[in-house]
Structures are given as structure tokens and as C-alpha cells.
Amino acid sequence: MAKRPVFIASKDKNNYVMEKDINFEWFPGFSVSQKQKSIDSFHDNVRKYDDSLRLLEVSSKSKDELGVALSAFNLKITTKSGKEFSVETAFQASKVFQNGGPFLDLYEKTSKDAKKDMRIKNSGDLIYFQFFNRRWELEPKTLFYDWLYINALALNKQLAEKVVEYNAFTDIEFNPQKSINCQAKSVALYVSLYKANLLDEALESVDKYKQIITQPLNKSPNENEKVTKERIEQLSIFDEIE
């Protein structure tokens, strides 16, 4: 048996993504067929919890082409200069460690190679992220990864239109005992923001995104509060990689 979370686009306006741990039968092995058996068992038990959920596995092991395309290894970012890289590659290339980073040459590597680069493993503790000369702290957890993912998804219009037909997401490769960031959670956040009519606002700037994510919706921002004037347009956030 195994236990993994399903991420549900939440109707609770104080919590955009609800997590529910689900027990299911685990089929050991690294083959896609074994992974998909585990996914089937996982989803069967999610439906026992709530059969109204519209489920999607978000990983390269998904039986659904949409789920495969939404994997952070496959979801692409194309800059205005024509450079293309995956969300996973951008995430790894943004890491700054005690003894090095960010390693911008990783943008030239595949998702798999970027994640397995020895510098990622051997450069000491992760201390922050740096993307477009903007520093992201490690807290709140997943804030940077989610921002990177939802912006990339918004730029992939066909995927973005399809994904909002679902409201619950899993990732068979995600183990909360070993990892923090999860693409399935990021997708659920995207759908929640879309359903709450807050997606466009969240994409306007980093500051707007942080404000929306870290402040409950029932406490509307005071228009007189001082807000950082810097704004980053959605279509230009990925076009400054050197």
C-alpha cells in the first residue's frame, strides 16, 4: 500500500488547493505499465472518496495526453528570442546554493539532464531562487515553483483551455516525504485561480501574484496600501534569459 495526495481545486476561498491523502495499492517497478497500474488504483480510491471529482494524472506516466503534456518535464516556455526550455529546466537553473548558482547553462540542457546535474546535488544547501534577477525566498514553500508553472501554462493556450475541465490532480511520481514542489498541485492552483476569476490578475505581476496567494480572498487588498510599482507583463516574463 502507498499513500499520496490528490490536489483539488478548492471552493474554499481561504485555501486555493485542498490536499487529501489517499491510500491505494502500489505496484512496484519502474516500467510505465506498473506506474499506470498504481495510477489506476490511486484514482479508483480517489473516486471512492468523492466520485464527483474530474481527475487527471499530471506526469509523464499519465494515460491522458494532456497529463503527459502538463508534466513539468514537457511543459515548454518559449522566449521572444525563440529559445525554448521546460519548466523543470527553468526551475533547476534558478536554484542558488551555498556554494554556487544559479547555473544558467542548464537552460541548454534537457529536463532530465538539468535535474540530474551534479552541481544541483553537490553545491550545498539551497538558499534561494533567482529568476530574471529577481530573488525568491524559500518561504512560503512552493511559491516560486507554482508561479513559474502557472505562467508557463498560461502561455500554452491549448493546454490551458483543456485543463480547466478538470478539478482534481495527481502525480504518481510525487512523494511528499521526499519532495516539496508538485506539478499536480500547481495545476490545481491554476484551475482555482481561473475559476475564481483571479488568474489574469495573478499573472499581471509578481507582486500581484504574491498578494493573491498569500492573502485570503475574504480580506480584499486595501487600494491605498503601498504596492510595489514594478509590473511584469505575462508575455515578457520569459524573454530575458542570457
PDB file of C-alpha atoms in Angstrom:
ATOM      1  CA  MET A   1       0.000   0.000   0.000  1.00  0.00           C
ATOM      2  CA  ALA A   2       1.002   3.604  -0.577  1.00  0.00           C
ATOM      3  CA  LYS A   3      -0.375   6.995   0.410  1.00  0.00           C
ATOM      4  CA  ARG A   4      -0.260  10.023  -1.852  1.00  0.00           C
ATOM      5  CA  PRO A   5      -2.146  13.350  -2.004  1.00  0.00           C
ATOM      6  CA  VAL A   6      -4.746  14.319  -4.555  1.00  0.00           C
ATOM      7  CA  PHE A   7      -4.822  18.078  -5.156  1.00  0.00           C
ATOM      8  CA  ILE A   8      -8.289  19.533  -5.537  1.00  0.00           C
ATOM      9  CA  ALA A   9      -9.095  22.950  -6.944  1.00  0.00           C
ATOM     10  CA  SER A  10     -10.779  24.257  -3.841  1.00  0.00           C
ATOM     11  CA  LYS A  11     -14.001  26.171  -3.395  1.00  0.00           C
ATOM     12  CA  ASP A  12     -12.657  27.414  -0.072  1.00  0.00           C
ATOM     13  CA  LYS A  13     -11.559  30.939  -0.864  1.00  0.00           C
ATOM     14  CA  ASN A  14      -9.080  30.892   2.005  1.00  0.00           C
ATOM     15  CA  ASN A  15      -7.326  27.816   0.618  1.00  0.00           C
ATOM     16  CA  TYR A  16      -6.939  27.587  -3.135  1.00  0.00           C
ATOM     17  CA  VAL A  17      -5.826  23.949  -3.171  1.00  0.00           C
ATOM     18  CA  MET A  18      -7.159  21.233  -0.912  1.00  0.00           C
ATOM     19  CA  GLU A  19      -4.973  18.180  -0.337  1.00  0.00           C
ATOM     20  CA  LYS A  20      -6.430  14.804   0.552  1.00  0.00           C
ATOM     21  CA  ASP A  21      -4.189  11.831   1.299  1.00  0.00           C
ATOM     22  CA  ILE A  22      -5.403   8.645  -0.369  1.00  0.00           C
ATOM     23  CA  ASN A  23      -4.312   5.086   0.381  1.00  0.00           C
ATOM     24  CA  PHE A  24      -4.035   2.763  -2.615  1.00  0.00           C
ATOM     25  CA  GLU A  25      -2.299  -0.348  -3.876  1.00  0.00           C
ATOM     26  CA  TRP A  26       1.234   0.297  -5.104  1.00  0.00           C
ATOM     27  CA  PHE A  27       2.614  -1.729  -7.994  1.00  0.00           C
ATOM     28  CA  PRO A  28       6.428  -1.783  -7.709  1.00  0.00           C
ATOM     29  CA  GLY A  29       8.647  -1.363 -10.732  1.00  0.00           C
ATOM     30  CA  PHE A  30       9.887   1.408 -12.985  1.00  0.00           C
ATOM     31  CA  SER A  31       8.011   0.490 -16.151  1.00  0.00           C
ATOM     32  CA  VAL A  32       5.241   2.744 -17.417  1.00  0.00           C
ATOM     33  CA  SER A  33       2.773  -0.144 -17.186  1.00  0.00           C
ATOM     34  CA  GLN A  34       3.481  -0.601 -13.477  1.00  0.00           C
ATOM     35  CA  LYS A  35       3.188   3.119 -12.827  1.00  0.00           C
ATOM     36  CA  GLN A  36      -0.144   3.189 -14.641  1.00  0.00           C
ATOM     37  CA  LYS A  37      -1.453   0.299 -12.543  1.00  0.00           C
ATOM     38  CA  SER A  38      -0.636   2.353  -9.466  1.00  0.00           C
ATOM     39  CA  ILE A  39      -2.346   5.382 -11.009  1.00  0.00           C
ATOM     40  CA  ASP A  40      -5.486   3.334 -11.703  1.00  0.00           C
ATOM     41  CA  SER A  41      -5.564   2.100  -8.103  1.00  0.00           C
ATOM     42  CA  PHE A  42      -4.941   5.628  -6.840  1.00  0.00           C
ATOM     43  CA  HIS A  43      -7.747   7.086  -8.933  1.00  0.00           C
ATOM     44  CA  ASP A  44     -10.159   4.305  -8.025  1.00  0.00           C
ATOM     45  CA  ASN A  45      -9.708   5.187  -4.368  1.00  0.00           C
ATOM     46  CA  VAL A  46      -9.967   8.909  -5.014  1.00  0.00           C
ATOM     47  CA  ARG A  47     -13.353   8.250  -6.598  1.00  0.00           C
ATOM     48  CA  LYS A  48     -14.384   6.311  -3.503  1.00  0.00           C
ATOM     49  CA  TYR A  49     -13.595   9.432  -1.538  1.00  0.00           C
ATOM     50  CA  ASP A  50     -15.513  11.674  -3.970  1.00  0.00           C
ATOM     51  CA  ASP A  51     -16.913  10.313  -7.221  1.00  0.00           C
ATOM     52  CA  SER A  52     -17.815  13.786  -8.473  1.00  0.00           C
ATOM     53  CA  LEU A  53     -14.175  14.802  -8.973  1.00  0.00           C
ATOM     54  CA  ARG A  54     -12.875  15.150 -12.528  1.00  0.00           C
ATOM     55  CA  LEU A  55      -9.477  13.534 -12.199  1.00  0.00           C
ATOM     56  CA  LEU A  56      -6.310  13.995 -14.215  1.00  0.00           C
ATOM     57  CA  GLU A  57      -2.895  12.413 -13.655  1.00  0.00           C
ATOM     58  CA  VAL A  58      -0.237  15.031 -14.357  1.00  0.00           C
ATOM     59  CA  SER A  59       3.004  13.252 -15.181  1.00  0.00           C
ATOM     60  CA  SER A  60       4.871  11.592 -17.999  1.00  0.00           C
ATOM     61  CA  LYS A  61       3.237   8.310 -16.879  1.00  0.00           C
ATOM     62  CA  SER A  62      -0.318   9.577 -17.401  1.00  0.00           C
ATOM     63  CA  LYS A  63      -2.630   7.667 -19.721  1.00  0.00           C
ATOM     64  CA  ASP A  64      -4.016  11.018 -20.868  1.00  0.00           C
ATOM     65  CA  GLU A  65      -2.036  13.001 -23.444  1.00  0.00           C
ATOM     66  CA  LEU A  66      -2.999  16.188 -21.626  1.00  0.00           C
ATOM     67  CA  GLY A  67      -1.488  14.887 -18.395  1.00  0.00           C
ATOM     68  CA  VAL A  68       1.749  13.981 -20.187  1.00  0.00           C
ATOM     69  CA  ALA A  69       1.937  17.395 -21.845  1.00  0.00           C
ATOM     70  CA  LEU A  70       1.421  19.086 -18.474  1.00  0.00           C
ATOM     71  CA  SER A  71       4.422  17.369 -16.923  1.00  0.00           C
ATOM     72  CA  ALA A  72       6.990  19.986 -15.879  1.00  0.00           C
ATOM     73  CA  PHE A  73       9.484  17.966 -17.919  1.00  0.00           C
ATOM     74  CA  ASN A  74       7.370  18.551 -21.038  1.00  0.00           C
ATOM     75  CA  LEU A  75       5.657  21.910 -20.493  1.00  0.00           C
ATOM     76  CA  LYS A  76       7.676  24.340 -22.576  1.00  0.00           C
ATOM     77  CA  ILE A  77       8.469  28.013 -22.280  1.00  0.00           C
ATOM     78  CA  THR A  78       9.397  29.815 -25.493  1.00  0.00           C
ATOM     79  CA  THR A  79      11.030  33.236 -25.186  1.00  0.00           C
ATOM     80  CA  LYS A  80      10.540  36.060 -27.679  1.00  0.00           C
ATOM     81  CA  SER A  81      14.017  35.337 -28.997  1.00  0.00           C
ATOM     82  CA  GLY A  82      12.925  31.780 -29.812  1.00  0.00           C
ATOM     83  CA  LYS A  83      14.793  29.999 -27.016  1.00  0.00           C
ATOM     84  CA  GLU A  84      12.833  27.065 -25.619  1.00  0.00           C
ATOM     85  CA  PHE A  85      13.180  25.186 -22.344  1.00  0.00           C
ATOM     86  CA  SER A  86      10.956  23.299 -19.937  1.00  0.00           C
ATOM     87  CA  VAL A  87       9.530  24.390 -16.597  1.00  0.00           C
ATOM     88  CA  GLU A  88      11.738  21.792 -14.923  1.00  0.00           C
ATOM     89  CA  THR A  89      14.853  23.143 -16.614  1.00  0.00           C
ATOM     90  CA  ALA A  90      13.992  26.719 -15.618  1.00  0.00           C
ATOM     91  CA  PHE A  91      13.340  25.643 -12.036  1.00  0.00           C
ATOM     92  CA  GLN A  92      16.659  23.837 -11.713  1.00  0.00           C
ATOM     93  CA  ALA A  93      18.548  26.676 -13.412  1.00  0.00           C
ATOM     94  CA  SER A  94      17.112  29.170 -10.902  1.00  0.00           C
ATOM     95  CA  LYS A  95      18.475  27.455  -7.798  1.00  0.00           C
ATOM     96  CA  VAL A  96      21.119  29.243  -5.759  1.00  0.00           C
ATOM     97  CA  PHE A  97      23.131  27.208  -3.266  1.00  0.00           C
ATOM     98  CA  GLN A  98      25.644  27.997  -0.573  1.00  0.00           C
ATOM     99  CA  ASN A  99      28.449  27.100  -2.967  1.00  0.00           C
ATOM    100  CA  GLY A 100      27.146  28.141  -6.365  1.00  0.00           C
ATOM    101  CA  GLY A 101      24.351  29.039  -8.696  1.00  0.00           C
ATOM    102  CA  PRO A 102      22.271  29.976 -10.456  1.00  0.00           C
ATOM    103  CA  PHE A 103      23.643  27.698 -13.169  1.00  0.00           C
ATOM    104  CA  LEU A 104      22.338  29.419 -16.299  1.00  0.00           C
ATOM    105  CA  ASP A 105      23.978  26.923 -18.644  1.00  0.00           C
ATOM    106  CA  LEU A 106      21.313  24.449 -17.553  1.00  0.00           C
ATOM    107  CA  TYR A 107      18.886  26.247 -19.874  1.00  0.00           C
ATOM    108  CA  GLU A 108      20.674  24.481 -22.697  1.00  0.00           C
ATOM    109  CA  LYS A 109      20.039  21.050 -21.188  1.00  0.00           C
ATOM    110  CA  THR A 110      17.082  18.685 -21.221  1.00  0.00           C
ATOM    111  CA  SER A 111      14.788  18.451 -18.220  1.00  0.00           C
ATOM    112  CA  LYS A 112      16.329  15.168 -17.143  1.00  0.00           C
ATOM    113  CA  ASP A 113      19.905  16.359 -17.524  1.00  0.00           C
ATOM    114  CA  ALA A 114      19.204  19.621 -15.705  1.00  0.00           C
ATOM    115  CA  LYS A 115      17.634  17.835 -12.752  1.00  0.00           C
ATOM    116  CA  LYS A 116      20.479  15.318 -12.545  1.00  0.00           C
ATOM    117  CA  ASP A 117      23.296  17.839 -12.960  1.00  0.00           C
ATOM    118  CA  MET A 118      25.850  17.096 -10.249  1.00  0.00           C
ATOM    119  CA  ARG A 119      26.083  20.746  -9.246  1.00  0.00           C
ATOM    120  CA  ILE A 120      22.457  20.608  -8.129  1.00  0.00           C
ATOM    121  CA  LYS A 121      23.349  17.813  -5.748  1.00  0.00           C
ATOM    122  CA  ASN A 122      26.815  18.940  -4.644  1.00  0.00           C
ATOM    123  CA  SER A 123      26.656  22.706  -4.114  1.00  0.00           C
ATOM    124  CA  GLY A 124      25.493  22.760  -0.517  1.00  0.00           C
ATOM    125  CA  ASP A 125      22.164  23.834   0.901  1.00  0.00           C
ATOM    126  CA  LEU A 126      19.617  25.590  -1.274  1.00  0.00           C
ATOM    127  CA  ILE A 127      19.343  29.182  -0.028  1.00  0.00           C
ATOM    128  CA  TYR A 128      17.050  30.918  -2.540  1.00  0.00           C
ATOM    129  CA  PHE A 129      15.924  31.078  -6.187  1.00  0.00           C
ATOM    130  CA  GLN A 130      16.926  33.700  -8.712  1.00  0.00           C
ATOM    131  CA  PHE A 131      14.932  34.276 -11.905  1.00  0.00           C
ATOM    132  CA  PHE A 132      15.317  37.381 -14.123  1.00  0.00           C
ATOM    133  CA  ASN A 133      17.450  38.974 -11.442  1.00  0.00           C
ATOM    134  CA  ARG A 134      14.553  38.640  -9.026  1.00  0.00           C
ATOM    135  CA  ARG A 135      15.212  36.785  -5.812  1.00  0.00           C
ATOM    136  CA  TRP A 136      12.635  34.350  -4.445  1.00  0.00           C
ATOM    137  CA  GLU A 137      12.955  33.138  -0.877  1.00  0.00           C
ATOM    138  CA  LEU A 138      12.308  29.529   0.112  1.00  0.00           C
ATOM    139  CA  GLU A 139       9.252  30.527   2.121  1.00  0.00           C
ATOM    140  CA  PRO A 140       6.366  30.330   1.538  1.00  0.00           C
ATOM    141  CA  LYS A 141       7.101  26.860   0.221  1.00  0.00           C
ATOM    142  CA  THR A 142       6.232  26.208  -3.466  1.00  0.00           C
ATOM    143  CA  LEU A 143       5.523  29.918  -4.108  1.00  0.00           C
ATOM    144  CA  PHE A 144       8.203  30.260  -6.789  1.00  0.00           C
ATOM    145  CA  TYR A 145       7.612  26.875  -8.412  1.00  0.00           C
ATOM    146  CA  ASP A 146       3.857  27.473  -8.615  1.00  0.00           C
ATOM    147  CA  TRP A 147       4.399  30.931 -10.119  1.00  0.00           C
ATOM    148  CA  LEU A 148       6.780  29.573 -12.736  1.00  0.00           C
ATOM    149  CA  TYR A 149       4.417  26.739 -13.621  1.00  0.00           C
ATOM    150  CA  ILE A 150       1.167  28.705 -13.868  1.00  0.00           C
ATOM    151  CA  ASN A 151       2.815  31.371 -16.022  1.00  0.00           C
ATOM    152  CA  ALA A 152       4.174  28.712 -18.367  1.00  0.00           C
ATOM    153  CA  LEU A 153       0.786  27.006 -18.539  1.00  0.00           C
ATOM    154  CA  ALA A 154      -0.965  30.293 -19.298  1.00  0.00           C
ATOM    155  CA  LEU A 155       1.316  30.761 -22.288  1.00  0.00           C
ATOM    156  CA  ASN A 156       0.318  27.341 -23.673  1.00  0.00           C
ATOM    157  CA  LYS A 157      -3.205  28.288 -24.658  1.00  0.00           C
ATOM    158  CA  GLN A 158      -4.444  24.894 -25.877  1.00  0.00           C
ATOM    159  CA  LEU A 159      -3.357  23.131 -22.700  1.00  0.00           C
ATOM    160  CA  ALA A 160      -4.739  25.951 -20.566  1.00  0.00           C
ATOM    161  CA  GLU A 161      -8.160  25.674 -22.184  1.00  0.00           C
ATOM    162  CA  LYS A 162      -8.335  21.915 -21.687  1.00  0.00           C
ATOM    163  CA  VAL A 163      -7.080  21.686 -18.123  1.00  0.00           C
ATOM    164  CA  VAL A 164      -9.892  23.788 -16.640  1.00  0.00           C
ATOM    165  CA  GLU A 165     -12.279  20.941 -17.481  1.00  0.00           C
ATOM    166  CA  TYR A 166     -10.737  19.069 -14.528  1.00  0.00           C
ATOM    167  CA  ASN A 167     -10.719  19.896 -10.843  1.00  0.00           C
ATOM    168  CA  ALA A 168      -8.571  17.218  -9.178  1.00  0.00           C
ATOM    169  CA  PHE A 169      -4.994  16.291  -9.995  1.00  0.00           C
ATOM    170  CA  THR A 170      -2.482  13.612  -9.055  1.00  0.00           C
ATOM    171  CA  ASP A 171       1.192  12.955  -9.741  1.00  0.00           C
ATOM    172  CA  ILE A 172       2.234   9.354  -9.191  1.00  0.00           C
ATOM    173  CA  GLU A 173       5.899  10.392  -9.086  1.00  0.00           C
ATOM    174  CA  PHE A 174       5.395  12.873  -6.241  1.00  0.00           C
ATOM    175  CA  ASN A 175       6.292  11.639  -2.773  1.00  0.00           C
ATOM    176  CA  PRO A 176       5.662  14.300  -0.113  1.00  0.00           C
ATOM    177  CA  GLN A 177       8.182  12.569   2.127  1.00  0.00           C
ATOM    178  CA  LYS A 178      10.930  13.361  -0.375  1.00  0.00           C
ATOM    179  CA  SER A 179       9.804  16.446  -2.309  1.00  0.00           C
ATOM    180  CA  ILE A 180       8.100  19.784  -1.740  1.00  0.00           C
ATOM    181  CA  ASN A 181       7.055  21.048  -5.165  1.00  0.00           C
ATOM    182  CA  CYS A 182       4.469  19.185  -7.192  1.00  0.00           C
ATOM    183  CA  GLN A 183       3.207  19.882 -10.706  1.00  0.00           C
ATOM    184  CA  ALA A 184      -0.232  18.454  -9.871  1.00  0.00           C
ATOM    185  CA  LYS A 185      -0.585  20.994  -7.070  1.00  0.00           C
ATOM    186  CA  SER A 186       0.468  23.792  -9.417  1.00  0.00           C
ATOM    187  CA  VAL A 187      -2.181  22.747 -11.950  1.00  0.00           C
ATOM    188  CA  ALA A 188      -4.829  22.720  -9.217  1.00  0.00           C
ATOM    189  CA  LEU A 189      -3.779  26.235  -8.226  1.00  0.00           C
ATOM    190  CA  TYR A 190      -4.062  27.383 -11.850  1.00  0.00           C
ATOM    191  CA  VAL A 191      -7.594  25.993 -12.104  1.00  0.00           C
ATOM    192  CA  SER A 192      -8.601  27.537  -8.769  1.00  0.00           C
ATOM    193  CA  LEU A 193      -7.382  30.971  -9.818  1.00  0.00           C
ATOM    194  CA  TYR A 194      -9.159  30.592 -13.157  1.00  0.00           C
ATOM    195  CA  LYS A 195     -12.444  29.592 -11.502  1.00  0.00           C
ATOM    196  CA  ALA A 196     -12.144  32.479  -9.053  1.00  0.00           C
ATOM    197  CA  ASN A 197     -11.584  34.955 -11.920  1.00  0.00           C
ATOM    198  CA  LEU A 198      -8.226  35.851 -10.409  1.00  0.00           C
ATOM    199  CA  LEU A 199      -5.886  34.276 -12.937  1.00  0.00           C
ATOM    200  CA  ASP A 200      -5.378  37.333 -15.136  1.00  0.00           C
ATOM    201  CA  GLU A 201      -4.693  39.468 -12.092  1.00  0.00           C
ATOM    202  CA  ALA A 202      -2.237  36.930 -10.687  1.00  0.00           C
ATOM    203  CA  LEU A 203      -0.378  36.922 -13.998  1.00  0.00           C
ATOM    204  CA  GLU A 204      -0.074  40.708 -14.161  1.00  0.00           C
ATOM    205  CA  SER A 205       2.993  40.909 -11.938  1.00  0.00           C
ATOM    206  CA  VAL A 206       4.982  39.006  -9.355  1.00  0.00           C
ATOM    207  CA  ASP A 207       3.720  41.339  -6.655  1.00  0.00           C
ATOM    208  CA  LYS A 208       0.073  40.795  -7.612  1.00  0.00           C
ATOM    209  CA  TYR A 209       0.652  37.035  -7.599  1.00  0.00           C
ATOM    210  CA  LYS A 210       2.232  37.100  -4.156  1.00  0.00           C
ATOM    211  CA  GLN A 211      -0.541  39.302  -2.828  1.00  0.00           C
ATOM    212  CA  ILE A 212      -3.277  36.997  -4.096  1.00  0.00           C
ATOM    213  CA  ILE A 213      -1.645  33.758  -2.995  1.00  0.00           C
ATOM    214  CA  THR A 214      -0.586  34.858   0.461  1.00  0.00           C
ATOM    215  CA  GLN A 215      -3.679  36.868   1.366  1.00  0.00           C
ATOM    216  CA  PRO A 216      -7.083  35.224   1.879  1.00  0.00           C
ATOM    217  CA  LEU A 217      -9.724  36.347  -0.578  1.00  0.00           C
ATOM    218  CA  ASN A 218     -12.108  37.430   2.154  1.00  0.00           C
ATOM    219  CA  LYS A 219      -9.627  40.167   3.056  1.00  0.00           C
ATOM    220  CA  SER A 220      -9.644  42.317  -0.040  1.00  0.00           C
ATOM    221  CA  PRO A 221      -6.472  44.338  -0.579  1.00  0.00           C
ATOM    222  CA  ASN A 222      -6.741  47.961   0.506  1.00  0.00           C
ATOM    223  CA  GLU A 223      -6.304  50.047  -2.600  1.00  0.00           C
ATOM    224  CA  ASN A 224      -4.494  52.653  -0.512  1.00  0.00           C
ATOM    225  CA  GLU A 225      -1.859  50.166   0.617  1.00  0.00           C
ATOM    226  CA  LYS A 226       1.571  50.738  -0.847  1.00  0.00           C
ATOM    227  CA  VAL A 227       2.194  48.233  -3.617  1.00  0.00           C
ATOM    228  CA  THR A 228       5.458  47.840  -5.454  1.00  0.00           C
ATOM    229  CA  LYS A 229       5.162  49.653  -8.781  1.00  0.00           C
ATOM    230  CA  GLU A 230       7.198  47.128 -10.729  1.00  0.00           C
ATOM    231  CA  ARG A 231       4.951  45.150 -13.056  1.00  0.00           C
ATOM    232  CA  ILE A 232       5.945  42.260 -15.272  1.00  0.00           C
ATOM    233  CA  GLU A 233       3.759  41.589 -18.267  1.00  0.00           C
ATOM    234  CA  GLN A 234       2.714  37.984 -18.734  1.00  0.00           C
ATOM    235  CA  LEU A 235       4.153  37.690 -22.231  1.00  0.00           C
ATOM    236  CA  SER A 236       7.552  39.098 -21.343  1.00  0.00           C
ATOM    237  CA  ILE A 237       8.487  37.250 -18.169  1.00  0.00           C
ATOM    238  CA  PHE A 238      10.440  34.607 -20.043  1.00  0.00           C
ATOM    239  CA  ASP A 239      12.385  36.640 -22.565  1.00  0.00           C
ATOM    240  CA  GLU A 240      15.464  37.831 -20.681  1.00  0.00           C
ATOM    241  CA  ILE A 241      17.436  34.615 -20.251  1.00  0.00           C
ATOM    242  CA  GLU A 242      21.025  35.195 -21.338  1.00  0.00           C
TER     243      GLU A 242
END
